[in-house]
């Protein structure tokens, strides 16, 4: 009887690249316009005032200012906002 040598399972052996998700700027920190605040899958955090939402649900600052985390609405959704800071 013929024997077939095991070729291994290469289809299942792939490793994915890390995604580096999470909060990048904490509450009270100063950010510049365009800086990423939260990298996420889905909307665990929702954009508030002066915060943009990217195609991959990344939250980023639209203006320079201070990061503020809060809860709003009857569904108690977590929101991220930016309080603009006047430059002296």
PDB file of C-alpha atoms in Angstrom:
ATOM      1  CA  UNK A   1       0.000   0.000   0.000  1.00  0.00           C
ATOM      2  CA  UNK A   2       1.242   3.435  -0.872  1.00  0.00           C
ATOM      3  CA  UNK A   3       1.847   5.893   1.912  1.00  0.00           C
ATOM      4  CA  UNK A   4       1.339   9.598   1.537  1.00  0.00           C
ATOM      5  CA  UNK A   5       3.724  11.796   3.455  1.00  0.00           C
ATOM      6  CA  UNK A   6       1.993  14.389   5.648  1.00  0.00           C
ATOM      7  CA  UNK A   7       2.319  17.811   4.054  1.00  0.00           C
ATOM      8  CA  UNK A   8       1.272  19.779   7.123  1.00  0.00           C
ATOM      9  CA  UNK A   9      -1.604  22.184   7.513  1.00  0.00           C
ATOM     10  CA  UNK A  10      -0.367  25.483   6.162  1.00  0.00           C
ATOM     11  CA  UNK A  11      -3.811  26.974   5.679  1.00  0.00           C
ATOM     12  CA  UNK A  12      -4.547  27.194   9.400  1.00  0.00           C
ATOM     13  CA  UNK A  13      -1.063  28.215  10.518  1.00  0.00           C
ATOM     14  CA  UNK A  14      -1.238  31.898   9.632  1.00  0.00           C
ATOM     15  CA  UNK A  15      -0.768  34.471  12.347  1.00  0.00           C
ATOM     16  CA  UNK A  16      -2.498  37.848  12.053  1.00  0.00           C
ATOM     17  CA  UNK A  17      -0.862  41.200  12.623  1.00  0.00           C
ATOM     18  CA  UNK A  18      -1.663  43.002  15.903  1.00  0.00           C
ATOM     19  CA  UNK A  19      -4.339  45.702  15.607  1.00  0.00           C
ATOM     20  CA  UNK A  20      -3.255  47.964  18.504  1.00  0.00           C
ATOM     21  CA  UNK A  21      -6.821  48.818  19.535  1.00  0.00           C
ATOM     22  CA  UNK A  22      -7.800  50.832  22.611  1.00  0.00           C
ATOM     23  CA  UNK A  23      -7.781  54.293  24.098  1.00  0.00           C
ATOM     24  CA  UNK A  24      -4.823  56.354  22.867  1.00  0.00           C
ATOM     25  CA  UNK A  25      -5.534  59.598  24.774  1.00  0.00           C
ATOM     26  CA  UNK A  26      -7.060  59.648  28.247  1.00  0.00           C
ATOM     27  CA  UNK A  27      -9.496  62.149  29.731  1.00  0.00           C
ATOM     28  CA  UNK A  28      -8.017  65.569  30.435  1.00  0.00           C
ATOM     29  CA  UNK A  29      -5.137  65.168  28.007  1.00  0.00           C
ATOM     30  CA  UNK A  30      -4.449  67.860  25.422  1.00  0.00           C
ATOM     31  CA  UNK A  31      -4.663  66.780  21.765  1.00  0.00           C
ATOM     32  CA  UNK A  32      -4.038  68.460  18.439  1.00  0.00           C
ATOM     33  CA  UNK A  33      -6.474  68.357  15.537  1.00  0.00           C
ATOM     34  CA  UNK A  34      -6.214  65.030  13.702  1.00  0.00           C
ATOM     35  CA  UNK A  35      -4.827  63.008  16.607  1.00  0.00           C
ATOM     36  CA  UNK A  36      -6.364  59.588  17.217  1.00  0.00           C
ATOM     37  CA  UNK A  37      -8.222  59.290  20.530  1.00  0.00           C
ATOM     38  CA  UNK A  38      -9.672  55.745  20.370  1.00  0.00           C
ATOM     39  CA  UNK A  39      -9.025  52.821  17.998  1.00  0.00           C
ATOM     40  CA  UNK A  40     -11.934  50.368  18.197  1.00  0.00           C
ATOM     41  CA  UNK A  41     -14.018  47.761  16.403  1.00  0.00           C
ATOM     42  CA  UNK A  42     -17.641  48.860  16.494  1.00  0.00           C
ATOM     43  CA  UNK A  43     -18.769  51.896  18.470  1.00  0.00           C
ATOM     44  CA  UNK A  44     -17.977  51.189  22.109  1.00  0.00           C
ATOM     45  CA  UNK A  45     -17.293  54.922  22.303  1.00  0.00           C
ATOM     46  CA  UNK A  46     -19.381  57.385  20.282  1.00  0.00           C
ATOM     47  CA  UNK A  47     -18.165  60.719  18.873  1.00  0.00           C
ATOM     48  CA  UNK A  48     -19.254  63.871  20.702  1.00  0.00           C
ATOM     49  CA  UNK A  49     -18.485  67.527  20.033  1.00  0.00           C
ATOM     50  CA  UNK A  50     -15.417  68.163  17.847  1.00  0.00           C
ATOM     51  CA  UNK A  51     -14.696  64.422  17.400  1.00  0.00           C
ATOM     52  CA  UNK A  52     -14.769  62.618  14.060  1.00  0.00           C
ATOM     53  CA  UNK A  53     -15.582  58.971  13.306  1.00  0.00           C
ATOM     54  CA  UNK A  54     -13.433  57.138  10.760  1.00  0.00           C
ATOM     55  CA  UNK A  55     -14.544  54.341   8.447  1.00  0.00           C
ATOM     56  CA  UNK A  56     -13.057  51.761  10.838  1.00  0.00           C
ATOM     57  CA  UNK A  57     -14.806  53.436  13.851  1.00  0.00           C
ATOM     58  CA  UNK A  58     -11.636  55.231  14.924  1.00  0.00           C
ATOM     59  CA  UNK A  59     -12.331  58.424  16.891  1.00  0.00           C
ATOM     60  CA  UNK A  60     -10.102  61.416  16.139  1.00  0.00           C
ATOM     61  CA  UNK A  61      -9.946  65.065  17.185  1.00  0.00           C
ATOM     62  CA  UNK A  62     -11.329  67.666  14.760  1.00  0.00           C
ATOM     63  CA  UNK A  63      -9.944  70.596  16.781  1.00  0.00           C
ATOM     64  CA  UNK A  64      -7.139  71.069  19.293  1.00  0.00           C
ATOM     65  CA  UNK A  65      -8.241  70.889  22.911  1.00  0.00           C
ATOM     66  CA  UNK A  66      -8.805  68.734  25.988  1.00  0.00           C
ATOM     67  CA  UNK A  67     -10.280  65.208  25.807  1.00  0.00           C
ATOM     68  CA  UNK A  68     -13.472  64.647  27.824  1.00  0.00           C
ATOM     69  CA  UNK A  69     -15.074  61.226  28.339  1.00  0.00           C
ATOM     70  CA  UNK A  70     -18.727  61.158  29.363  1.00  0.00           C
ATOM     71  CA  UNK A  71     -22.006  59.251  29.319  1.00  0.00           C
ATOM     72  CA  UNK A  72     -25.069  60.677  27.600  1.00  0.00           C
ATOM     73  CA  UNK A  73     -28.622  59.808  26.660  1.00  0.00           C
ATOM     74  CA  UNK A  74     -31.215  57.339  27.900  1.00  0.00           C
ATOM     75  CA  UNK A  75     -29.100  54.410  26.655  1.00  0.00           C
ATOM     76  CA  UNK A  76     -26.092  55.685  28.652  1.00  0.00           C
ATOM     77  CA  UNK A  77     -23.775  55.678  25.624  1.00  0.00           C
ATOM     78  CA  UNK A  78     -20.133  56.463  26.256  1.00  0.00           C
ATOM     79  CA  UNK A  79     -19.106  59.594  24.371  1.00  0.00           C
ATOM     80  CA  UNK A  80     -15.800  61.289  23.693  1.00  0.00           C
ATOM     81  CA  UNK A  81     -15.709  65.066  23.186  1.00  0.00           C
ATOM     82  CA  UNK A  82     -13.097  67.773  22.826  1.00  0.00           C
ATOM     83  CA  UNK A  83     -13.224  71.030  24.792  1.00  0.00           C
ATOM     84  CA  UNK A  84     -11.379  73.606  22.676  1.00  0.00           C
ATOM     85  CA  UNK A  85      -8.610  75.350  24.608  1.00  0.00           C
ATOM     86  CA  UNK A  86      -7.812  78.979  23.837  1.00  0.00           C
ATOM     87  CA  UNK A  87      -4.148  79.516  22.979  1.00  0.00           C
ATOM     88  CA  UNK A  88      -2.676  82.479  24.861  1.00  0.00           C
TER      89      UNK A  88
END
